[in-house]
PDB file of C-alpha atoms in Angstrom:
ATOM      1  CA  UNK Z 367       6.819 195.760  23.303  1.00 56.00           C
ATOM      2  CA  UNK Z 368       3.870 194.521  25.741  1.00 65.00           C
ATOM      3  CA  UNK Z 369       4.519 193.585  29.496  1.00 63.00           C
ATOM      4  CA  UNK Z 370       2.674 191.941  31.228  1.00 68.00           C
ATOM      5  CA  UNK Z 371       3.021 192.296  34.883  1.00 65.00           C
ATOM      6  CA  UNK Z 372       1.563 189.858  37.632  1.00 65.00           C
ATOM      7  CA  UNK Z 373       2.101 190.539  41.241  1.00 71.00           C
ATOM      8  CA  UNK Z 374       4.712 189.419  43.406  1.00 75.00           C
ATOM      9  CA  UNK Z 375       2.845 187.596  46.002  1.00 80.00           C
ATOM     10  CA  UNK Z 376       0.584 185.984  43.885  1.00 78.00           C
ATOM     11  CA  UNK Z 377       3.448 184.565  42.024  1.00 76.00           C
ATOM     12  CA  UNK Z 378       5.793 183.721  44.633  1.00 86.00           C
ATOM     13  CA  UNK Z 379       2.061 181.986  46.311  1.00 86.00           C
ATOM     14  CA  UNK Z 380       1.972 179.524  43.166  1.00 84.00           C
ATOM     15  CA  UNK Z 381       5.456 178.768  42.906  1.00 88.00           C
ATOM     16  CA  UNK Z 382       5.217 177.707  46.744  1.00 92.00           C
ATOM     17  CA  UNK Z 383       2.036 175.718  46.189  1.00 93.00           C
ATOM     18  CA  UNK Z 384       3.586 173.862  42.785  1.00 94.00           C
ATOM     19  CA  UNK Z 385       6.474 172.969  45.264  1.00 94.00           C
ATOM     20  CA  UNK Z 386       4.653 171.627  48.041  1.00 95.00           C
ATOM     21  CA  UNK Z 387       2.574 169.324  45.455  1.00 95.00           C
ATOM     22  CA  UNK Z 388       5.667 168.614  43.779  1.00 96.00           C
ATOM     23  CA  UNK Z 389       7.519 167.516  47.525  1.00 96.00           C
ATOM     24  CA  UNK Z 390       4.564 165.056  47.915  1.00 96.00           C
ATOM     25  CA  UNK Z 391       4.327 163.915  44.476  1.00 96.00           C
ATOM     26  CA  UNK Z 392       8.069 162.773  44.917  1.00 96.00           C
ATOM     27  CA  UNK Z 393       7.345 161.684  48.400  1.00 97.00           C
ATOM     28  CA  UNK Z 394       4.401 159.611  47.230  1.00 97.00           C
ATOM     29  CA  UNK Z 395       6.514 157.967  44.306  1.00 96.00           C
ATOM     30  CA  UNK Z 396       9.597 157.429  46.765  1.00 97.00           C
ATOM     31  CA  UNK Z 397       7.033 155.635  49.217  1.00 97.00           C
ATOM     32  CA  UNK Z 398       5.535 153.247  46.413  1.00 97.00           C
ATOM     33  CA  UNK Z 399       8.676 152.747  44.417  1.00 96.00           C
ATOM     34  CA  UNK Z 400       9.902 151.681  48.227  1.00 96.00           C
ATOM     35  CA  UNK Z 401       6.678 149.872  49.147  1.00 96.00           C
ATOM     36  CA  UNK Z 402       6.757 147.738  45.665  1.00 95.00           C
ATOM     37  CA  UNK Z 403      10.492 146.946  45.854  1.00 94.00           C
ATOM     38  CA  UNK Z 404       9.834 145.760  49.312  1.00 93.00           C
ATOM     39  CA  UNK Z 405       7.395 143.103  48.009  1.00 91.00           C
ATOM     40  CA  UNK Z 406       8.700 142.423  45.106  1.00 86.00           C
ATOM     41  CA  UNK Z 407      12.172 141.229  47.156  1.00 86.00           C
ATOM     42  CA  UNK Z 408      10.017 139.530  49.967  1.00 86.00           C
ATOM     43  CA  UNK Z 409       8.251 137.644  47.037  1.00 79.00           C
ATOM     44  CA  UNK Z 410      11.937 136.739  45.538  1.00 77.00           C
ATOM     45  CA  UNK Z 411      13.704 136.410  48.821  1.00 81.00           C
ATOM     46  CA  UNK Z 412      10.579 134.154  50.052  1.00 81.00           C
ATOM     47  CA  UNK Z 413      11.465 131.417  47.041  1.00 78.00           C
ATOM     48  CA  UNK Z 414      15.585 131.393  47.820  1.00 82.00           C
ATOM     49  CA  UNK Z 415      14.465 131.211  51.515  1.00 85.00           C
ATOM     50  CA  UNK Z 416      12.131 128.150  50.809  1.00 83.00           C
ATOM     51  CA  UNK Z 417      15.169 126.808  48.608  1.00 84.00           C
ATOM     52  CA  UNK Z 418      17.495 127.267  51.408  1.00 86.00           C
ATOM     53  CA  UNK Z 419      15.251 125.572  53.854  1.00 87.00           C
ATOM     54  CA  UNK Z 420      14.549 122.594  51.574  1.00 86.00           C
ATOM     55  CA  UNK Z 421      17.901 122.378  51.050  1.00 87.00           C
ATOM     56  CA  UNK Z 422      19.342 121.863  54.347  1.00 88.00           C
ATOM     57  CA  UNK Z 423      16.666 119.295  55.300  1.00 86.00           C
ATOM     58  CA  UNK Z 424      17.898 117.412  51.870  1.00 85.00           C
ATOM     59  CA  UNK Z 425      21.426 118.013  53.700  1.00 84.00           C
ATOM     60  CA  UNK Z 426      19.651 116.420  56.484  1.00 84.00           C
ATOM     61  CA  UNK Z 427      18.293 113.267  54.948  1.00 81.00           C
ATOM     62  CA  UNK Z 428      14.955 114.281  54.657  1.00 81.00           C
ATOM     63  CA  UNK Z 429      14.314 114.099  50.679  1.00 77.00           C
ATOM     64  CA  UNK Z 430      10.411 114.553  51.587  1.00 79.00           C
ATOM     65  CA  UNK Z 431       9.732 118.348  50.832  1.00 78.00           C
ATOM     66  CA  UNK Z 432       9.586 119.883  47.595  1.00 81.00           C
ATOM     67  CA  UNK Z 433       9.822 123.451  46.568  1.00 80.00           C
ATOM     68  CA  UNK Z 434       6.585 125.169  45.088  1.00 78.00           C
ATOM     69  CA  UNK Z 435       7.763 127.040  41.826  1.00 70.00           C
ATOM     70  CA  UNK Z 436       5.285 129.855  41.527  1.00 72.00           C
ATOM     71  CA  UNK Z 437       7.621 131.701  39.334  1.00 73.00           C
ATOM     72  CA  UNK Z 438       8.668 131.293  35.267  1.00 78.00           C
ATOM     73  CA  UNK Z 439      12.106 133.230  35.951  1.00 80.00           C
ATOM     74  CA  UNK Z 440      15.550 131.618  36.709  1.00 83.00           C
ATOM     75  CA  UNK Z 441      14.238 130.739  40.644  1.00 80.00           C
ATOM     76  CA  UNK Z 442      11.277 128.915  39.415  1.00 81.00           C
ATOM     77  CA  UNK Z 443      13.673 126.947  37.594  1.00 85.00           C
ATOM     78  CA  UNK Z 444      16.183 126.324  39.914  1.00 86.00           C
ATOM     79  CA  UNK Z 445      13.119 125.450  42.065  1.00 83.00           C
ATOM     80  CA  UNK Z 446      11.524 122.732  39.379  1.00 85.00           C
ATOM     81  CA  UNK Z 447      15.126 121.225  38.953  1.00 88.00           C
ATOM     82  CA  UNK Z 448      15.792 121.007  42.783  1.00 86.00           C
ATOM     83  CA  UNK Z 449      12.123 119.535  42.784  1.00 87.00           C
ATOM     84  CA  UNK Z 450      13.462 117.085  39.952  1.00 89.00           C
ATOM     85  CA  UNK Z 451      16.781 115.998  41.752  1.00 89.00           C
ATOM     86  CA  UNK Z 452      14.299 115.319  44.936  1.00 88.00           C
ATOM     87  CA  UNK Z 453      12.402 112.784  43.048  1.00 88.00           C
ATOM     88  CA  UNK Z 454      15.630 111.390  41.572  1.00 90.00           C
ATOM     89  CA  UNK Z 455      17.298 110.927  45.162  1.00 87.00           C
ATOM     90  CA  UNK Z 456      14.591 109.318  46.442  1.00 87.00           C
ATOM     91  CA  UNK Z 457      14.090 106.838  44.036  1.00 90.00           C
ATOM     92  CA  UNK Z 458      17.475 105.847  44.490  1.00 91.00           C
ATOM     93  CA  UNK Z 459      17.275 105.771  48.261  1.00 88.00           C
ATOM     94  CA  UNK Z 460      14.525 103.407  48.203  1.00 91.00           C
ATOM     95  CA  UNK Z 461      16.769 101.443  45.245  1.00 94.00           C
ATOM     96  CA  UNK Z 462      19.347 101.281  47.466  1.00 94.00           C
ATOM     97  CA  UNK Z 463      16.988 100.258  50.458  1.00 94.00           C
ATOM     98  CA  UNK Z 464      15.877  97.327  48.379  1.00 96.00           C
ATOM     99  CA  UNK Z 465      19.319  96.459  47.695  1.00 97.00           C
ATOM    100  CA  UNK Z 466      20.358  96.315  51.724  1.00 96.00           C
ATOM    101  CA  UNK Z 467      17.050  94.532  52.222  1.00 97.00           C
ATOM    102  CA  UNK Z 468      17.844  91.767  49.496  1.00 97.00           C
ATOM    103  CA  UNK Z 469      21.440  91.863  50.550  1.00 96.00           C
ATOM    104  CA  UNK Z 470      20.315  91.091  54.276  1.00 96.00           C
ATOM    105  CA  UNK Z 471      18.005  87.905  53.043  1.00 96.00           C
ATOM    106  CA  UNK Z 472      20.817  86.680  51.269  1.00 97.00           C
ATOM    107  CA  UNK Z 473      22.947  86.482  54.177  1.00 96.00           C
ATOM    108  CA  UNK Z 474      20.750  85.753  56.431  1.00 96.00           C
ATOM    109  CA  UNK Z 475      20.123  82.564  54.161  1.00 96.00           C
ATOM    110  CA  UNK Z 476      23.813  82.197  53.940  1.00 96.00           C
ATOM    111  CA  UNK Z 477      24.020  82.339  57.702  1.00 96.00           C
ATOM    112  CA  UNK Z 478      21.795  79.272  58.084  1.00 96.00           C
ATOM    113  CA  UNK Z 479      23.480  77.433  54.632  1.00 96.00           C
ATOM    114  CA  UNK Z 480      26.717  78.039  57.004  1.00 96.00           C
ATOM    115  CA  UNK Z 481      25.294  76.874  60.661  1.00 96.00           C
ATOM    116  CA  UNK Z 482      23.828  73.899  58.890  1.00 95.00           C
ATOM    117  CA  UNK Z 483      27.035  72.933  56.852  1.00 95.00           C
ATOM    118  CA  UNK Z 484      28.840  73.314  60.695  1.00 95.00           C
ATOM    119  CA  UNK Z 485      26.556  70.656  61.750  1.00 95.00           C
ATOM    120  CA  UNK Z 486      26.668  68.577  59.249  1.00 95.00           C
ATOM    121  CA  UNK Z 487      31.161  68.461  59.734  1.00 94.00           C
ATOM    122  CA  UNK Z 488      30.514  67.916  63.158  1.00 93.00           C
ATOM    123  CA  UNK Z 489      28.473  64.764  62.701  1.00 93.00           C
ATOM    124  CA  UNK Z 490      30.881  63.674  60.138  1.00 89.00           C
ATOM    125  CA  UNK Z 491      33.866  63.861  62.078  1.00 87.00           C
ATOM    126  CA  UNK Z 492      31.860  62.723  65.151  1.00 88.00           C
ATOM    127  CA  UNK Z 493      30.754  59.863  62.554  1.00 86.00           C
ATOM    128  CA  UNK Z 494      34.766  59.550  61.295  1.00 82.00           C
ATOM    129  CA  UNK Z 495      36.026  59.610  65.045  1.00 84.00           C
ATOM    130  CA  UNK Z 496      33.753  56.463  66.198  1.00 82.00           C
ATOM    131  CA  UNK Z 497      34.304  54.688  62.830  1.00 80.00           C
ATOM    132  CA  UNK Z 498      38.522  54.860  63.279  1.00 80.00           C
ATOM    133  CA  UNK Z 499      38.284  54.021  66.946  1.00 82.00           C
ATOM    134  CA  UNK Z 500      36.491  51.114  67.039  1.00 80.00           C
ATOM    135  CA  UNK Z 501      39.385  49.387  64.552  1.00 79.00           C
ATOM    136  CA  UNK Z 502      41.964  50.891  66.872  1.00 81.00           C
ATOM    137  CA  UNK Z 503      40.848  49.367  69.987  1.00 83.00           C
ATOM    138  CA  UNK Z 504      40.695  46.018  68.030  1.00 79.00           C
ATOM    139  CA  UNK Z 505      44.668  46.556  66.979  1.00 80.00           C
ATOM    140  CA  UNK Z 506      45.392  47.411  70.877  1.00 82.00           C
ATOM    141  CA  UNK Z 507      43.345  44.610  72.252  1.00 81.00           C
ATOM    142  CA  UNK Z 508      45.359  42.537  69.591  1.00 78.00           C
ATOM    143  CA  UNK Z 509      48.641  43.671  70.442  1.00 79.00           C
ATOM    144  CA  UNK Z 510      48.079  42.993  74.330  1.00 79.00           C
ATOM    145  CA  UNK Z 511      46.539  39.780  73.363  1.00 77.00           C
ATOM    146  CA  UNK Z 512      49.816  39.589  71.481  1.00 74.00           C
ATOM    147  CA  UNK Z 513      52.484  40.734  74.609  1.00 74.00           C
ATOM    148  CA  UNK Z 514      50.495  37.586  76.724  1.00 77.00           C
ATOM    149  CA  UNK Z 515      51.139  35.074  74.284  1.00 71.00           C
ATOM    150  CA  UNK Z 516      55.008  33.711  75.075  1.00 71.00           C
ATOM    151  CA  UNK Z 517      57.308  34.320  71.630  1.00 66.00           C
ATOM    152  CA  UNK Z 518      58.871  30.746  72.184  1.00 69.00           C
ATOM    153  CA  UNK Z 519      55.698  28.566  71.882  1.00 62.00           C
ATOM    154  CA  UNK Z 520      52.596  28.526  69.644  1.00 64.00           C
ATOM    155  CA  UNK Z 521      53.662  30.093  66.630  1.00 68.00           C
ATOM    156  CA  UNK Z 522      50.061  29.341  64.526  1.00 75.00           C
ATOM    157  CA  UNK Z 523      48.349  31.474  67.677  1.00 74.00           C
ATOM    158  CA  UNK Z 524      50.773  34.307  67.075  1.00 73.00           C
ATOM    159  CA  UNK Z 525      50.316  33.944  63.330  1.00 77.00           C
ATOM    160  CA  UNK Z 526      46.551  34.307  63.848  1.00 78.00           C
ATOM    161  CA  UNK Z 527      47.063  37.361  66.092  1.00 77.00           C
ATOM    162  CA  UNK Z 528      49.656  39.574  63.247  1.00 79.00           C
ATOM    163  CA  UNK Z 529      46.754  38.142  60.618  1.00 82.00           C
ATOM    164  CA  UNK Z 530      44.088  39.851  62.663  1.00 79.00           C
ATOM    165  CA  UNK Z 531      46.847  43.277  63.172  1.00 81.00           C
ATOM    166  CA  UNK Z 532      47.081  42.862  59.551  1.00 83.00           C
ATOM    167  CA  UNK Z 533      43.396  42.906  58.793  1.00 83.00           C
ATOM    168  CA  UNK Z 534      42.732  45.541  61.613  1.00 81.00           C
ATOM    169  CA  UNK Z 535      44.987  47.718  60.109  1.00 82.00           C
ATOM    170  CA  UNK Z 536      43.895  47.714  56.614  1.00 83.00           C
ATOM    171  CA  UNK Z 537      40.601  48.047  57.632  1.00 81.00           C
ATOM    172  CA  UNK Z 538      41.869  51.475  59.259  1.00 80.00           C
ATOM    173  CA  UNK Z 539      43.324  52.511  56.200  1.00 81.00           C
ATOM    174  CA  UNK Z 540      40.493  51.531  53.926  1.00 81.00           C
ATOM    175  CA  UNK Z 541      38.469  54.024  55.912  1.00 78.00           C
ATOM    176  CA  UNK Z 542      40.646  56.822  55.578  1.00 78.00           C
ATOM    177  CA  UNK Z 543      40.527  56.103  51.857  1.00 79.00           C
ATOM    178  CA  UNK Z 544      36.960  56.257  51.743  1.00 77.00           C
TER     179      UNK Z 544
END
């Protein structure tokens, strides 16, 4: 049986020097594990921040700002498809522009079609009014002519005047016709 034997203190010297290196071995690794987990979730949480941003100005109405995709994991991704849905709503906000635009020519033209079509039924039935009167006042001038003339005498002038009543008339109704 051989022993070896190493002092005490010599021993007990080592063990406390392999545990101080060992204390700031794991103090180093704790520090960069912490350090690189820090940037690695800045660099993740700077994407979903960017997203959330660009998202609430989308909310907003503002379809201008895209979302740089830096990544090839599920954020870059998300970030390419909300880049792709961008391009797709704007597109069909300026469709829909053009179609208000074009919609607002159209009525504007139907606007004037309208005003003009008003004129033209007033003159008409400015045109009808004066055309019906004039025969009217004939058939009233006849009939007073008619109320002078005595019923007793002159029965070829009162003939003449229900001839002319007659005529008037027709001409009246001939107009409405037309």
């Amino acid at each position: 049986l051989i022993s070896i034997f190493y002092p005490l203190q010599q021993l007990t010297a080592g063990i406390s020097i392999l545990q101080k290196m060992l204390y700031s071995v794991a103090i180093l690794g704790i520090t960069l594990a912490l350090a690189i987990s820090w940037i690695l979730s800045r660099r993740l949480t700077l994407s979903l921040k960017q997203l959330v941003s660009a998202t609430e100005q989308v909310a907003a109405g503002d379809y201008s700002r895209e979302v740089s995709a830096h990544s090839r994991d599920e954020i870059g991704a998300v970030a390419a498809s909300f880049n792709r849905m961008l391009a797709e709503l704007s597109r069909s906000q300026a469709e829909v522009e053009s179609y208000r635009r074009e919609l607002e020519r159209k009525f504007d033209e139907r606007s004037k079609e309208l005003a003009d079509t008003e004129k033209k039924r007033a003159a008409m039935a400015h045109m009808i009014a004066h055309d019906l009167k004039n025969p009217l006042i004939g058939i009233k001038k006849t009939l007073e002519r008619l109320e002078q003339v005595p019923p007793e005498g002159n029965g070829g002038q009162r003939k003449k005047i229900l001839d002319d009543l007659v005529s008037a008339g027709d001409l009246v109704i001939g107009m409405v016709n037309e």
